[in-house]
Short mmCIF file of C-alpha atoms in Angstrom, two decimals:
data_model
loop_
_atom_site.label_atom_id
_atom_site.label_comp_id
_atom_site.label_asym_id
_atom_site.label_seq_id
_atom_site.Cartn_x
_atom_site.Cartn_y
_atom_site.Cartn_z
CA ALA T 111 0.00 0.00 0.00
CA ALA T 112 2.82 2.40 0.84
CA ASP T 113 4.56 1.66 -2.46
CA ILE T 114 1.40 2.23 -4.47
CA ALA T 115 0.20 5.29 -2.57
CA PRO T 116 2.83 6.96 -0.34
CA GLN T 117 0.25 9.61 0.49
CA LEU T 118 -1.59 7.10 2.68
CA GLY T 119 -0.42 8.17 6.12
CA TRP T 120 -1.30 4.95 7.94
CA ALA T 121 0.55 2.80 5.39
CA ALA T 122 3.63 5.00 5.19
CA GLU T 123 3.94 5.27 8.98
CA SER T 124 3.59 1.52 9.47
CA VAL T 125 6.23 0.74 6.86
CA LEU T 126 8.51 3.45 8.23
CA GLU T 127 8.34 1.94 11.71
CA GLU T 128 9.09 -1.52 10.33
CA ARG T 129 12.10 -0.30 8.36
CA MET T 130 13.48 1.60 11.34
CA ALA T 131 13.04 -1.42 13.61
CA GLY T 132 15.02 -3.48 11.12
CA GLY T 133 17.77 -0.88 10.73
CA ASP T 134 16.87 -0.31 7.06
CA TRP T 135 17.78 3.37 7.13
CA ASP T 136 18.10 3.73 3.35
CA GLY T 137 14.66 2.20 2.89
CA ALA T 138 13.21 4.54 5.50
CA LEU T 139 14.84 7.52 3.78
CA ARG T 140 13.38 6.49 0.42
CA LEU T 141 9.94 6.35 1.97
CA VAL T 142 10.29 9.83 3.47
CA ASP T 143 11.48 11.09 0.08
CA ALA T 144 8.39 9.59 -1.53
CA GLN T 145 6.20 11.39 0.99
CA ARG T 146 8.02 14.61 0.18
CA GLY T 147 7.44 14.06 -3.52
CA ASN T 148 3.73 13.70 -2.86
CA ARG T 149 3.75 16.82 -0.65
CA GLN T 150 2.26 14.92 2.25
CA MET T 151 4.43 16.64 4.85
CA ALA T 152 5.65 20.16 5.41
CA ARG T 153 9.16 20.81 4.16
CA ASP T 154 10.62 21.45 7.61
CA HIS T 155 9.04 18.24 8.97
CA VAL T 156 10.55 16.24 6.10
CA ALA T 157 13.95 17.81 6.72
CA ARG T 158 13.80 16.93 10.40
CA ARG T 159 12.78 13.35 9.68
CA ARG T 160 15.58 12.95 7.18
CA ALA T 161 18.06 14.38 9.69
CA VAL T 162 16.99 11.88 12.35
CA LEU T 163 17.17 8.93 9.95
CA LEU T 164 20.56 10.02 8.58
CA THR T 165 21.84 10.33 12.14
CA ALA T 166 20.68 6.81 12.93
CA LYS T 167 22.36 5.56 9.76
CA ALA T 168 25.60 7.28 10.73
CA MET T 169 25.47 5.74 14.21
CA ALA T 170 25.09 2.29 12.67
CA LEU T 171 28.05 2.82 10.31
CA VAL T 172 30.57 4.78 12.37
CA ASP T 173 32.64 1.75 13.42
CA ALA T 174 32.54 -0.17 10.14
CA ASP T 175 32.55 2.70 7.63
CA PRO T 176 33.56 6.07 9.10
CA LEU T 177 33.47 7.79 5.70
CA ALA T 178 29.85 6.81 5.02
CA ALA T 179 28.98 7.74 8.61
CA ARG T 180 30.62 11.13 8.18
CA ASN T 181 28.71 11.81 4.96
CA ALA T 182 25.38 10.83 6.51
CA GLY T 183 26.12 12.86 9.63
CA GLN T 184 27.13 15.92 7.62
CA GLU T 185 23.91 15.79 5.64
CA ALA T 186 21.93 15.48 8.87
CA VAL T 187 23.69 18.56 10.27
CA ARG T 188 22.88 20.48 7.10
CA LEU T 189 19.21 19.60 7.41
CA ALA T 190 18.99 20.24 11.17
CA PRO T 191 21.84 22.49 12.38
CA ASP T 192 20.49 22.45 15.96
CA PHE T 193 20.20 18.65 16.22
CA VAL T 194 22.85 17.60 18.74
CA PRO T 195 23.04 13.84 17.92
CA ALA T 196 23.75 14.64 14.26
CA ALA T 197 26.69 16.90 15.09
CA VAL T 198 28.04 14.44 17.67
CA ILE T 199 28.05 11.44 15.32
CA ALA T 200 29.48 13.45 12.43
CA ALA T 201 32.29 14.70 14.67
CA ARG T 202 32.90 11.19 15.99
CA ALA T 203 33.27 9.98 12.39
CA TYR T 204 35.76 12.76 11.67
CA PHE T 205 37.77 11.75 14.73
CA ARG T 206 37.75 8.14 13.52
CA GLN T 207 39.39 9.44 10.34
CA ASN T 208 41.93 11.41 12.40
CA ASP T 209 40.52 14.73 11.24
CA LEU T 210 40.53 16.58 14.54
CA ARG T 211 40.09 20.04 13.03
CA LYS T 212 36.82 19.41 11.20
CA GLY T 213 35.34 17.37 14.02
CA THR T 214 36.23 20.06 16.52
CA LYS T 215 34.72 22.76 14.31
CA LEU T 216 31.44 20.85 14.13
CA LEU T 217 31.25 20.47 17.89
CA GLU T 218 32.04 24.12 18.50
CA ALA T 219 29.26 25.15 16.12
CA ILE T 220 26.62 22.99 17.82
CA TRP T 221 27.86 24.03 21.26
CA LYS T 222 27.11 27.67 20.45
CA LYS T 223 23.54 26.69 19.49
CA SER T 224 22.77 23.88 21.94
CA PRO T 225 25.27 23.24 24.76
CA HIS T 226 24.97 19.59 25.70
CA PRO T 227 27.03 17.32 28.00
CA GLU T 228 27.62 14.78 25.24
CA VAL T 229 29.11 17.50 23.05
CA ALA T 230 31.37 18.59 25.90
CA ASP T 231 32.52 15.05 26.66
CA LEU T 232 33.42 14.28 23.03
CA TYR T 233 35.12 17.64 22.55
CA ILE T 234 37.19 17.47 25.72
CA ARG T 235 38.29 13.88 25.03
CA ALA T 236 38.79 14.25 21.28
CA ARG T 237 42.48 13.38 21.55
CA PRO T 238 42.97 10.15 23.53
CA GLY T 239 46.56 10.98 24.47
CA ASP T 240 45.78 14.34 26.05
CA SER T 241 46.79 15.03 29.64
CA THR T 242 44.20 16.10 32.19
CA HIS T 243 45.45 19.68 31.84
CA ASP T 244 45.05 19.49 28.06
CA ARG T 245 41.45 18.41 28.60
CA LEU T 246 40.94 21.25 31.05
CA ALA T 247 42.19 23.70 28.41
CA ARG T 248 39.62 22.33 25.96
CA ALA T 249 36.87 22.66 28.57
CA LYS T 250 37.88 26.28 29.07
CA LYS T 251 37.64 26.81 25.31
CA LEU T 252 34.04 25.58 25.40
CA GLN T 253 33.36 27.92 28.30
CA SER T 254 34.69 30.85 26.27
CA LEU T 255 32.22 29.99 23.50
CA LYS T 256 29.22 29.86 25.87
CA GLN T 257 29.79 31.87 29.02
CA ASN T 258 27.57 31.88 32.11
CA ASN T 259 26.09 28.57 31.02
CA PRO T 260 25.46 25.52 33.25
CA GLU T 261 26.95 23.08 30.73
CA SER T 262 30.09 25.21 30.44
CA ASN T 263 30.49 25.35 34.20
CA HIS T 264 29.91 21.61 34.53
CA ALA T 265 32.51 20.83 31.86
CA VAL T 266 35.15 23.05 33.46
CA ALA T 267 34.42 21.83 36.99
CA ARG T 268 34.69 18.16 36.02
CA ALA T 269 37.85 18.69 33.95
CA ALA T 270 39.42 20.80 36.69
CA LEU T 271 38.68 18.11 39.27
CA GLU T 272 40.36 15.49 37.09
CA ALA T 273 43.36 17.81 36.63
CA GLY T 274 43.67 18.44 40.36
CA GLU T 275 42.83 22.13 39.98
CA LEU T 276 40.51 22.01 42.95
CA LYS T 277 40.04 25.76 43.47
CA LEU T 278 38.81 26.17 39.90
CA ALA T 279 36.73 23.00 40.20
CA ARG T 280 34.99 24.33 43.31
CA SER T 281 34.28 27.81 41.90
CA SER T 282 32.86 26.35 38.67
CA ALA T 283 30.76 23.78 40.54
CA GLU T 284 29.43 26.46 42.92
CA ALA T 285 28.40 28.52 39.88
CA LEU T 286 26.64 25.41 38.55
CA VAL T 287 24.80 24.94 41.85
CA ARG T 288 23.54 28.54 41.65
CA GLN T 289 22.44 28.16 38.04
CA GLU T 290 21.07 24.64 38.17
CA PRO T 291 20.60 23.13 41.66
CA ARG T 292 20.15 19.60 40.41
CA GLU T 293 21.46 16.18 41.34
CA ARG T 294 24.59 16.29 39.17
CA ALA T 295 25.71 19.62 40.65
CA PHE T 296 25.54 18.32 44.21
CA LEU T 297 27.24 15.03 43.31
CA LEU T 298 30.03 17.01 41.70
CA MET T 299 30.39 19.15 44.83
CA ALA T 300 30.61 15.95 46.90
CA ASP T 301 33.45 14.69 44.71
CA ILE T 302 35.27 18.01 45.00
CA GLU T 303 34.80 18.07 48.78
CA GLU T 304 36.19 14.57 49.04
CA ALA T 305 39.24 15.48 46.97
CA GLU T 306 39.93 18.87 48.54
CA THR T 307 39.11 18.50 52.23
CA GLY T 308 38.18 14.87 52.85
CA GLU T 309 35.63 16.06 55.42
CA GLN T 310 33.09 13.25 55.40
CA GLY T 311 30.39 15.30 57.10
CA ARG T 312 30.40 17.85 54.31
CA VAL T 313 30.58 15.11 51.69
CA ARG T 314 27.49 13.46 53.20
CA GLU T 315 25.73 16.82 53.27
CA TRP T 316 26.25 17.27 49.52
CA LEU T 317 25.12 13.70 48.88
CA ALA T 318 21.97 14.29 50.94
CA ARG T 319 21.19 17.38 48.88
CA ALA T 320 21.72 15.32 45.71
CA LEU T 321 19.17 12.75 46.91
CA ARG T 322 16.53 15.45 47.36
CA ALA T 323 17.34 17.37 44.17
CA PRO T 324 15.68 16.97 40.77
CA ARG T 325 17.69 15.00 38.25
#
């Protein structure tokens, strides 16, 4: 039914779900293209769907075929520049091809639009051989691109803790607590307290606040 009449919503959606469940990303993309040809969906909705499917395709290919994953991810980013998973998988494919510059550029661009912890983690750990201070420098670069932002403060606090820069870790984590008093902020403060003072009473106090805080 979907082949004969792609405009039939119930048929197209059922087939699309089946193809996605089976990992047939190219088949799913062809179906969305057929819907576009029949003008059954708004252009922006089609673009978003294609971006999501291309991202899924890239995720499936990144280990076996980084070049194909990169191409699919790049196309997804073009269609949905604010879609974090697309930028992350495209950058990961670039890193698999040892192209640090292009992968880094992609992550910096999405960070400016949509700061996200997964972007920060991939960016900070882009070079496996980096020292903890190298990673801290990269976290600070992210912070310079998006100042006064919870994700920036979290990235710097975590990297500073790993680098043993406890004063910076504490100040960044305290800024995070003020901006976003959630579970992760209090858990981070507990880790910093443990590393800096070792005072178990204060560590338990931060952990208790984490238990009561929203995730």
